[in-house]
Coordinates of C-alpha atoms in Angstrom, one line a residue:
Chain A
M1 CA 0.0 0.0 0.0
N2 CA 1.1 3.5 -0.5
G3 CA 0.5 6.4 1.9
L4 CA -2.7 7.5 0.3
E5 CA -4.2 4.1 0.4
R6 CA -3.1 3.5 3.9
V7 CA -4.8 6.7 5.1
A8 CA -7.9 6.1 3.0
T9 CA -8.2 2.7 4.5
A10 CA -7.8 3.9 8.1
L11 CA -10.5 6.6 7.4
Q12 CA -12.9 3.8 6.4
M13 CA -12.4 2.3 9.8
K14 CA -10.5 -0.6 8.3
E15 CA -7.0 -2.1 9.0
A16 CA -4.4 -1.2 6.4
D17 CA -1.1 -3.0 6.0
R18 CA 0.1 -1.0 8.9
V19 CA -0.9 2.1 10.9
P20 CA -0.6 5.1 8.8
V21 CA 1.7 7.8 10.2
A22 CA 2.0 11.5 9.5
P23 CA 3.6 13.6 12.1
L24 CA 2.5 17.2 11.3
V25 CA 5.7 18.3 9.9
C26 CA 4.9 21.8 8.5
G27 CA 7.2 24.7 9.6
A28 CA 10.1 22.2 10.2
T29 CA 10.2 21.7 6.3
H30 CA 11.8 25.1 5.9
R31 CA 15.1 23.7 7.0
V32 CA 14.9 21.0 4.4
A33 CA 13.8 23.6 1.8
G34 CA 17.0 25.5 2.5
I35 CA 15.3 28.8 3.3
S36 CA 14.8 30.7 6.5
Y37 CA 11.6 30.2 8.5
E38 CA 10.7 33.8 7.8
E39 CA 11.1 33.4 3.9
W40 CA 9.2 30.1 4.1
A41 CA 6.3 31.5 6.2
R42 CA 6.0 34.5 4.0
G43 CA 4.9 32.3 1.3
G44 CA 6.5 33.9 -1.6
N45 CA 8.5 30.9 -2.7
V46 CA 5.9 28.2 -3.3
E47 CA 8.2 26.0 -5.3
A48 CA 10.8 25.8 -2.4
M49 CA 8.0 25.1 0.0
V50 CA 6.6 22.3 -2.2
Q51 CA 10.2 20.9 -2.6
G52 CA 10.8 21.1 1.1
H53 CA 7.7 19.0 1.8
L54 CA 8.8 16.5 -0.9
D55 CA 12.3 16.3 0.4
T56 CA 11.2 16.0 4.0
A57 CA 9.1 13.0 2.9
K58 CA 12.3 11.4 1.3
L59 CA 13.9 11.7 4.7
I60 CA 11.1 10.6 7.0
D61 CA 8.9 8.6 4.8
H62 CA 5.5 9.6 6.2
D63 CA 2.1 9.0 4.6
G64 CA 0.7 12.5 4.3
F65 CA 1.3 16.2 4.1
C66 CA -0.4 18.9 6.1
M67 CA -0.6 22.3 4.5
L68 CA -0.6 24.5 7.6
I69 CA 1.8 27.4 7.4
D70 CA 0.7 29.1 10.6
L71 CA -2.6 30.2 12.2
S72 CA -2.1 33.8 11.2
V73 CA -2.5 33.1 7.4
E74 CA -6.2 34.0 7.0
A75 CA -6.1 36.9 9.6
G76 CA -3.1 38.4 7.8
D77 CA -4.9 38.4 4.5
F78 CA -7.9 40.0 6.1
G79 CA -5.7 42.8 7.2
M80 CA -4.1 42.0 10.5
E81 CA -0.5 42.9 10.8
V82 CA 1.6 39.8 11.1
I83 CA 5.2 39.6 12.5
Y84 CA 7.6 37.3 10.8
P85 CA 10.6 36.5 13.1
L86 CA 13.6 35.1 11.3
N87 CA 13.5 31.7 13.1
D88 CA 10.3 31.5 14.8
T89 CA 6.6 31.1 14.1
P90 CA 4.9 34.2 12.7
H91 CA 2.2 35.7 14.8
P92 CA -0.2 38.6 14.8
N93 CA 1.0 42.0 16.2
Y94 CA -1.3 42.3 19.1
D95 CA 0.0 45.9 19.8
N96 CA -1.7 46.9 16.6
N97 CA -5.0 44.9 16.2
F98 CA -6.9 45.4 13.1
L99 CA -10.1 45.3 15.2
K100 CA -9.4 48.0 17.8
G101 CA -12.9 48.0 19.2
P102 CA -16.2 46.2 18.8
E103 CA -17.3 48.9 16.3
D104 CA -14.5 47.7 13.9
Y105 CA -16.0 44.3 13.2
K106 CA -17.8 45.9 10.3
K107 CA -14.5 46.9 8.8
I108 CA -13.8 43.3 7.6
Q109 CA -14.3 43.0 3.8
R110 CA -14.8 39.9 1.7
I111 CA -11.6 39.1 -0.1
N112 CA -10.7 36.6 -2.8
P113 CA -8.4 33.9 -1.4
R114 CA -7.4 32.7 -4.9
K115 CA -6.0 36.1 -6.0
G116 CA -3.2 36.8 -3.6
G117 CA -1.8 36.8 0.0
R118 CA -0.9 33.7 1.8
M119 CA -4.3 31.9 1.4
K120 CA -3.2 31.7 -2.3
T121 CA 0.2 30.3 -1.2
V122 CA -1.7 27.5 0.6
I123 CA -3.9 26.8 -2.4
D124 CA -0.8 26.7 -4.7
M125 CA 1.1 24.6 -2.3
V126 CA -1.8 22.1 -2.4
G127 CA -1.7 22.2 -6.2
G128 CA 2.0 21.7 -6.4
L129 CA 2.1 18.7 -4.1
S130 CA -1.0 17.2 -5.7
K131 CA 0.7 17.2 -9.1
Q132 CA 3.7 15.5 -7.7
V133 CA 2.4 13.0 -5.1
G134 CA -1.3 13.4 -5.1
G135 CA -1.7 9.7 -6.2
T136 CA 0.6 8.3 -3.5
H137 CA 0.2 10.4 -0.4
A138 CA -2.6 12.0 1.6
I139 CA -2.7 15.8 1.0
V140 CA -4.4 17.7 3.8
G141 CA -5.6 21.3 3.3
F142 CA -5.9 23.6 6.2
V143 CA -8.4 26.4 7.3
Y144 CA -8.4 28.2 10.6
G145 CA -12.1 28.5 11.7
S146 CA -13.9 31.8 11.7
I147 CA -13.8 32.6 15.4
G148 CA -10.1 31.7 15.6
I149 CA -9.4 34.2 12.9
L150 CA -11.4 36.9 14.5
S151 CA -9.7 36.3 17.8
M152 CA -6.4 37.0 16.1
M153 CA -7.7 40.2 14.6
R154 CA -9.2 41.6 17.7
G155 CA -6.7 40.0 20.3
P156 CA -8.0 36.9 22.0
E157 CA -8.8 38.5 25.4
N158 CA -10.9 41.3 23.8
F159 CA -12.5 38.8 21.4
F160 CA -13.7 36.4 24.1
M161 CA -15.2 39.3 26.1
D162 CA -16.9 40.5 22.9
L163 CA -18.5 37.2 22.5
M164 CA -20.6 38.0 25.6
E165 CA -20.8 41.8 25.3
Y166 CA -21.2 42.4 21.6
P167 CA -22.5 39.1 20.1
D168 CA -24.4 40.8 17.2
E169 CA -21.2 42.5 16.0
V170 CA -19.2 39.3 16.2
L171 CA -21.8 37.2 14.4
A172 CA -22.1 39.7 11.6
A173 CA -18.3 39.6 11.1
I174 CA -18.4 35.7 11.1
E175 CA -20.8 35.8 8.2
V176 CA -18.3 37.8 6.1
V177 CA -15.3 35.6 7.1
D178 CA -17.3 32.4 6.3
D179 CA -17.9 33.5 2.8
V180 CA -14.2 33.8 2.2
L181 CA -13.5 30.6 4.1
I182 CA -15.9 28.6 2.0
D183 CA -14.2 29.8 -1.2
Y184 CA -10.8 29.2 0.3
A185 CA -11.6 25.6 1.4
K186 CA -13.2 24.8 -2.0
A187 CA -10.2 26.1 -3.8
Q188 CA -7.9 23.8 -1.8
A189 CA -10.2 20.9 -2.6
E190 CA -10.2 21.8 -6.3
A191 CA -6.4 22.1 -6.1
G192 CA -6.2 18.5 -5.1
A193 CA -6.5 18.3 -1.4
H194 CA -8.0 14.9 -0.4
T195 CA -9.2 16.3 2.8
V196 CA -9.5 19.9 4.1
C197 CA -8.9 20.3 7.8
V198 CA -10.8 23.0 9.7
D199 CA -9.2 24.1 13.0
H200 CA -11.9 24.6 15.6
L201 CA -9.6 25.3 18.4
Y202 CA -12.1 26.9 20.7
C203 CA -14.5 23.9 20.6
S204 CA -13.1 22.6 23.9
Q205 CA -13.3 23.0 27.6
S206 CA -10.0 24.9 27.4
I207 CA -11.7 28.1 26.1
L208 CA -15.5 28.2 25.6
S209 CA -18.6 26.5 27.0
K210 CA -20.4 24.3 24.7
P211 CA -23.5 26.6 24.2
L212 CA -21.2 29.6 23.5
W213 CA -19.1 27.7 21.0
E214 CA -22.2 26.3 19.3
K215 CA -23.8 29.8 19.0
F216 CA -20.8 31.4 17.3
E217 CA -19.1 28.6 15.4
G218 CA -21.6 25.8 15.0
P219 CA -23.4 27.1 11.9
S220 CA -20.3 28.6 10.6
I221 CA -18.2 25.4 10.5
K222 CA -21.2 23.6 9.0
K223 CA -21.2 25.9 6.0
I224 CA -17.5 25.5 5.5
C225 CA -17.6 21.7 5.9
D226 CA -20.6 21.4 3.6
A227 CA -18.6 23.3 1.0
I228 CA -15.6 21.0 1.3
R229 CA -17.9 18.0 0.8
G230 CA -19.5 19.7 -2.1
A231 CA -16.2 20.3 -3.7
G232 CA -15.4 16.5 -3.4
A233 CA -13.0 16.4 -0.5
L234 CA -13.4 14.9 2.9
V235 CA -13.8 16.9 6.0
S236 CA -11.4 16.7 8.9
L237 CA -10.9 18.8 12.0
H238 CA -8.0 19.8 14.1
N239 CA -8.3 20.8 17.8
C240 CA -5.4 20.8 20.3
G241 CA -7.5 22.0 23.2
N242 CA -8.3 20.0 26.2
G243 CA -11.7 18.2 26.7
I244 CA -12.8 18.6 23.0
Y245 CA -16.5 18.7 22.3
F246 CA -16.7 15.7 20.0
D247 CA -20.6 15.7 20.2
M248 CA -20.6 19.3 18.8
S249 CA -18.0 18.4 16.2
E250 CA -20.1 15.6 15.0
K251 CA -23.3 17.6 15.0
W252 CA -21.9 20.6 13.1
A253 CA -19.0 19.3 11.0
N254 CA -19.6 15.6 10.8
P255 CA -15.9 15.0 10.0
V256 CA -14.2 11.7 9.0
A257 CA -11.3 12.5 11.3
I258 CA -10.2 14.7 14.0
S259 CA -6.5 15.5 14.6
H260 CA -6.3 16.1 18.4
A261 CA -3.9 16.1 21.3
Y262 CA -6.3 15.5 24.2
L263 CA -9.4 13.5 24.9
A264 CA -13.0 14.3 24.3
D265 CA -14.8 16.0 27.1
D266 CA -17.0 13.0 27.7
V267 CA -14.3 10.3 28.3
T268 CA -11.4 9.9 30.7
T269 CA -9.1 7.4 29.0
W270 CA -7.9 6.7 25.4
E271 CA -9.5 3.3 25.6
E272 CA -12.8 5.0 26.4
Q273 CA -12.1 7.4 23.6
K274 CA -11.7 4.5 21.2
T275 CA -14.9 2.9 22.3
K276 CA -17.1 6.0 22.3
W277 CA -15.8 7.9 19.3
G278 CA -13.4 5.5 17.5
S279 CA -16.1 4.0 15.2
K280 CA -17.5 7.4 14.3
M281 CA -14.3 9.3 13.4
T282 CA -10.7 8.6 12.9
T283 CA -8.2 9.8 15.5
I284 CA -5.2 11.7 14.0
G285 CA -2.8 12.0 17.0
W286 CA -1.9 12.2 19.7
M287 CA 1.8 12.4 20.5
A288 CA 2.6 15.4 22.6
P289 CA 4.7 17.8 20.5
G290 CA 6.8 19.2 23.3
P291 CA 7.5 16.4 25.8
V292 CA 7.6 13.7 23.3
A293 CA 8.3 14.8 19.7
M294 CA 10.8 17.4 20.8
L295 CA 12.2 16.3 24.1
G296 CA 11.7 12.6 24.0
T297 CA 14.5 10.2 23.9
P298 CA 14.5 7.5 21.2
D299 CA 13.3 5.0 23.7
E300 CA 10.6 7.3 25.1
I301 CA 9.3 7.9 21.5
E302 CA 9.2 4.2 20.9
E303 CA 7.3 3.5 24.1
E304 CA 4.8 6.3 23.3
V305 CA 4.2 5.0 19.7
K306 CA 3.6 1.4 21.2
A307 CA 1.2 2.8 23.7
E308 CA -0.8 4.9 21.3
I309 CA -1.1 2.1 18.7
G310 CA -2.0 -0.3 21.4
A311 CA -4.9 1.9 22.6
M312 CA -6.3 3.2 19.3
A313 CA -5.2 1.2 16.2
K314 CA -7.4 -1.9 16.4
G315 CA -9.9 -2.0 13.5
G316 CA -8.5 1.0 11.8
G317 CA -9.6 4.6 12.4
F318 CA -6.3 5.7 13.7
I319 CA -3.5 7.7 12.1
L320 CA -0.4 8.1 14.3
S321 CA 0.7 11.7 14.5
T322 CA 1.6 14.5 16.7
G323 CA -1.4 16.1 18.5
C324 CA -0.3 19.5 17.1
E325 CA 2.3 20.7 14.6
F326 CA 5.6 18.9 15.0
P327 CA 7.8 21.5 16.7
P328 CA 9.4 23.5 13.9
N329 CA 12.7 23.8 15.9
S330 CA 12.8 20.1 16.7
P331 CA 15.2 17.6 15.2
L332 CA 13.7 15.9 12.1
W333 CA 15.4 12.8 13.4
N334 CA 12.6 12.6 15.9
A335 CA 9.9 12.8 13.2
K336 CA 11.7 10.0 11.3
H337 CA 11.9 8.0 14.5
I338 CA 8.2 8.3 15.0
V339 CA 7.6 7.0 11.5
D340 CA 10.1 4.2 11.9
C341 CA 8.6 3.1 15.2
A342 CA 5.1 3.1 13.6
K343 CA 6.4 0.9 10.8
K344 CA 7.9 -1.5 13.5
H345 CA 5.0 -1.6 15.8
G346 CA 2.0 -0.8 13.7
V347 CA 1.8 -3.7 11.3
Y348 CA -1.6 -5.3 11.3
S349 CA -1.6 -9.0 11.4
K350 CA -4.0 -10.4 8.9
Chain B
M1 CA -19.4 52.0 59.7
T2 CA -21.6 49.4 61.2
N3 CA -20.7 45.7 60.9
E4 CA -23.9 45.2 58.8
R5 CA -23.0 47.8 56.3
E6 CA -19.5 46.5 56.0
Q7 CA -20.8 43.0 55.3
E8 CA -23.3 44.4 52.8
L9 CA -20.5 46.1 50.8
I10 CA -18.3 43.0 51.0
K11 CA -21.2 40.9 49.7
R12 CA -21.9 43.4 46.8
L13 CA -18.3 43.3 45.8
Q14 CA -18.3 39.5 45.8
E15 CA -21.5 39.3 43.7
A16 CA -20.3 41.9 41.2
V17 CA -17.1 39.8 40.6
I18 CA -18.9 36.5 40.5
N19 CA -21.7 37.8 38.1
Y20 CA -19.3 40.0 36.1
K21 CA -20.8 43.4 36.7
P22 CA -18.0 46.0 36.5
A23 CA -20.4 48.9 37.1
D24 CA -21.8 47.3 40.3
A25 CA -18.2 46.6 41.5
K26 CA -17.2 50.2 40.8
K27 CA -20.2 51.5 42.6
A28 CA -19.7 49.4 45.7
A29 CA -16.0 50.3 45.8
E30 CA -16.9 54.0 45.6
E31 CA -19.3 53.8 48.5
A32 CA -16.8 51.8 50.5
I33 CA -14.2 54.5 50.0
A34 CA -16.7 57.4 50.7
E35 CA -17.8 55.8 53.9
G36 CA -14.3 55.1 55.1
A37 CA -14.4 51.3 54.9
D38 CA -11.3 49.2 55.3
A39 CA -10.0 48.9 51.8
Y40 CA -7.9 46.0 52.5
K41 CA -10.9 44.1 54.0
M42 CA -12.9 45.0 50.9
T43 CA -10.3 43.8 48.6
M44 CA -9.6 40.5 50.4
E45 CA -13.0 39.5 51.6
G46 CA -15.1 41.1 48.8
L47 CA -13.0 41.0 45.5
A48 CA -10.7 38.0 46.4
G49 CA -13.7 36.2 48.0
G50 CA -15.6 36.6 44.8
M51 CA -12.6 35.5 42.7
E52 CA -12.3 32.4 44.9
V53 CA -15.9 31.5 43.8
V54 CA -14.9 32.2 40.2
S55 CA -11.9 29.9 40.5
E56 CA -14.1 27.2 41.7
K57 CA -16.6 27.7 38.9
F58 CA -13.6 27.6 36.4
D59 CA -12.3 24.4 37.9
T60 CA -15.7 22.7 37.6
H61 CA -16.2 24.0 34.0
E62 CA -19.1 26.2 35.0
Y63 CA -17.2 29.2 33.9
F64 CA -14.9 29.3 30.9
V65 CA -12.4 31.8 29.6
P66 CA -14.9 34.6 28.6
E67 CA -16.7 34.5 31.9
T68 CA -13.5 34.5 33.8
L69 CA -12.2 37.5 31.8
L70 CA -15.3 39.4 32.5
C71 CA -15.1 38.6 36.2
A72 CA -11.5 39.9 36.1
K73 CA -12.8 43.1 34.4
A74 CA -15.3 43.6 37.2
L75 CA -12.5 42.9 39.8
Y76 CA -10.2 45.5 38.3
A77 CA -13.1 48.1 38.1
A78 CA -13.1 48.0 41.9
L79 CA -9.6 47.1 42.7
D80 CA -8.2 50.2 40.8
L81 CA -10.3 52.4 43.0
L82 CA -9.5 50.5 46.3
K83 CA -5.8 50.1 45.8
P84 CA -4.7 53.6 46.8
F85 CA -6.6 53.2 50.1
I86 CA -5.0 49.9 51.1
K87 CA -2.8 50.2 54.1
V88 CA -0.2 47.5 54.2
Q89 CA -0.6 45.6 57.4
E90 CA 2.0 43.5 59.2
G91 CA 1.7 39.9 58.4
T92 CA -0.8 40.3 55.7
V93 CA 1.4 40.9 52.7
R94 CA 1.6 37.8 50.4
G95 CA 4.4 37.4 48.1
Q96 CA 5.8 39.1 45.0
V97 CA 6.0 37.5 41.6
V98 CA 7.5 38.4 38.3
L99 CA 5.1 37.3 35.5
G100 CA 5.6 37.2 31.7
V101 CA 5.2 35.4 28.4
M102 CA 8.4 34.2 26.8
Q103 CA 10.3 35.8 24.0
G104 CA 8.7 35.1 20.7
D105 CA 5.3 34.3 22.2
V106 CA 2.3 36.6 22.3
H107 CA -0.2 34.3 23.9
D108 CA -0.9 36.1 27.1
L109 CA -4.5 35.1 27.9
G110 CA -3.5 32.6 30.7
K111 CA -0.9 35.0 32.0
N112 CA -3.5 37.7 32.4
I113 CA -6.0 35.5 34.2
I114 CA -3.2 34.5 36.5
K115 CA -2.4 38.1 37.2
A116 CA -6.0 38.9 38.2
I117 CA -6.3 36.0 40.5
F118 CA -3.0 36.7 42.2
E119 CA -3.6 40.4 42.6
A120 CA -7.0 39.7 44.0
S121 CA -5.4 37.5 46.6
G122 CA -3.0 40.1 47.7
W123 CA 0.2 39.3 45.8
T124 CA 2.2 42.0 44.2
V125 CA 2.5 41.1 40.5
H126 CA 5.2 42.6 38.4
D127 CA 3.8 41.9 35.0
L128 CA 6.3 42.1 32.1
G129 CA 3.7 41.4 29.4
R130 CA 4.3 39.2 26.4
D131 CA 7.3 38.5 24.2
V132 CA 9.6 39.4 27.0
P133 CA 13.4 39.2 26.4
L134 CA 15.2 36.8 28.7
K135 CA 17.3 39.4 30.3
K136 CA 14.3 41.4 31.4
F137 CA 13.1 38.6 33.7
V138 CA 16.4 38.4 35.5
E139 CA 16.6 42.2 35.8
E140 CA 13.1 42.4 37.1
Q141 CA 13.5 39.7 39.7
M142 CA 16.7 41.4 40.9
K143 CA 15.0 44.8 41.1
T144 CA 12.0 43.6 43.0
D145 CA 13.5 40.8 44.9
S146 CA 10.5 38.8 44.0
D147 CA 9.9 35.3 45.6
I148 CA 8.7 33.6 42.5
V149 CA 9.2 34.1 38.7
M150 CA 6.4 32.7 36.6
L151 CA 7.1 32.0 33.0
S152 CA 4.4 31.3 30.4
A153 CA 4.9 29.7 26.9
M154 CA 2.3 28.4 24.6
M155 CA 4.6 27.2 21.8
T156 CA 7.5 24.8 21.6
T157 CA 9.5 27.5 19.9
S158 CA 9.1 29.9 22.9
M159 CA 9.4 27.1 25.5
V160 CA 13.0 26.4 24.7
G161 CA 14.0 29.8 26.0
I162 CA 12.9 28.7 29.5
K163 CA 15.8 26.2 29.6
K164 CA 18.2 29.0 28.9
L165 CA 16.5 31.5 31.3
I166 CA 16.3 29.4 34.5
P167 CA 20.0 29.2 35.1
M168 CA 20.3 32.8 34.3
I169 CA 17.8 33.6 37.1
K170 CA 19.2 31.0 39.6
E171 CA 22.7 32.3 39.0
K172 CA 21.7 35.7 40.3
N173 CA 19.4 34.4 43.0
P174 CA 19.5 30.6 43.8
K175 CA 16.6 30.9 46.3
V176 CA 14.0 32.2 43.8
K177 CA 11.3 29.8 42.8
I178 CA 10.4 29.2 39.2
M179 CA 6.8 28.2 38.0
I180 CA 6.3 27.5 34.3
G181 CA 3.1 27.0 32.5
G182 CA 1.4 26.9 29.1
A183 CA 0.2 24.3 26.6
P184 CA 3.5 22.4 25.8
I185 CA 4.7 22.3 29.5
T186 CA 4.5 19.1 31.4
D187 CA 6.1 17.7 34.6
K188 CA 8.7 16.4 32.3
T189 CA 9.6 19.8 31.1
V190 CA 9.7 21.0 34.7
S191 CA 12.4 18.5 35.6
E192 CA 14.3 18.8 32.2
Y193 CA 14.5 22.6 32.4
G194 CA 15.2 22.8 36.3
A195 CA 12.0 24.6 37.1
D196 CA 10.3 24.1 40.5
V197 CA 6.7 23.5 39.5
T198 CA 4.1 23.8 36.9
A199 CA 0.3 24.4 37.1
D200 CA -2.3 23.7 34.6
N201 CA -4.7 26.6 35.4
A202 CA -4.7 29.8 37.4
P203 CA -6.3 28.5 40.6
N204 CA -3.7 25.7 40.7
A205 CA -1.0 28.3 40.1
L206 CA -2.1 30.1 43.1
K207 CA -2.2 27.0 45.3
E208 CA 1.3 26.1 44.2
A209 CA 2.6 29.6 44.8
M210 CA 1.1 29.8 48.2
K211 CA 3.0 26.4 49.1
M212 CA 6.3 27.7 47.7
L213 CA 6.0 31.0 49.6
D214 CA 5.1 29.3 52.8
A215 CA 8.1 27.0 52.6
L216 CA 10.4 29.9 51.5
R217 CA 9.3 31.9 54.5
K218 CA 9.8 29.0 56.8
G219 CA 13.2 28.5 55.3
K220 CA 12.5 25.1 54.0
M221 CA 13.5 25.5 50.4

């Protein structure tokens, strides 16, 4: 089986030849591409970015590619100032929020993600990889959800208070952002993404109550996910919060898979997670990026791989990965070791 | 001021914080000041008392981040008025902390909630903000002689700075305690980086800080 077949089999809740493995190696590929993190993240050199992903795959031999650049891609295109450190993850400049007060939500304009900016970079990166390895590897597009984007443009603290103090202004802005995200997600599907992953970070106990998340992002994520399915791709989600609302995710997004680092809010162990949610959606996860993928010794990584495969792999529905982006400053050797250990311990006996 | 009136003001401050009503908190604080109430008592029993309930609600998932931020907003509406009238009393001062988000990291939500809870509980918080250069933590600890330095990192790229920073702080002051927190931080990070403790939320951070301060003051650590 190739990587794509392996991933597709897991998503159908069946056992492939072995457990598919795809640590979320995104920013770290800049080192293989031979360009600085800043140049990579600014997105002006799509060719190098595509080649970086391809060469990384030659090194670590994973089964799929994730098209995340960083979470500020969409906010930046909507007008938020983004800071690009030379060797660090880009981030919004919260000293200069695009949305300085609740009255500014109406400043947000519909933009064309296919025309320019870093959303176009992501679309082009999907297209470039699809052309080269679309028949052999899973290509996962990436969209940050509407309230995540708005929190970056307003500053998270202000935004969370606005949800309760200025709900109408926020809801009106979400409508505008949604229109753009729908087109953005469709464009990635059309460019060859097999699945488009929507990050609904705030759908967890870490941040919002269930009713508040549902009010602001439920209908929004449904529109985006319906558009992804309409464009012929599968829907997946990413959430690295704690106590994820899987019931809300199912209700509003109905994904084939969730990439996650922690358990659902209604279970207490990974075994329970498998029993309760494992037949409904594939888990992509859940190796801790810091303690294991970055700081783990080879033995610790191997033990973790064995434990995760032991808990989740039976019957398919599991793709071994990091629970969030593979640390961009972490040795790629660790990513390779994760893949090697999955090959060693993840073989399904027929 | 009668005892009944004092209790009434304390209750109003508590309820204003718990129900996130900044205007009510401000009004109760203004009345307390005008009537010569003990500002320290109003802060500790009213505002901190209210924040204690908020912490419990946060712990039990009744309140989440937005509710807690609004409670903190109500707290500061009153605390900013009461602060100038607080007379430092012997034996009542808690500790001092230096608090900040690591260089290269702008995620300061957790840090701000911690600040509110610590200030409400009588701690002096030297907040350095976000994206703080390593040297600044060392300088601020030296300048303020704070008991604890609290470092926050939400990304692995900023987390690595902690490993470098802890020896820099300890070299200047071996007794200072270091608490680290944020999404990528675990007990393993604590031991590998030479920190003293981590906490997964603000109420637990306060409990751990109280323990460390108590031990420091008794000379155990």
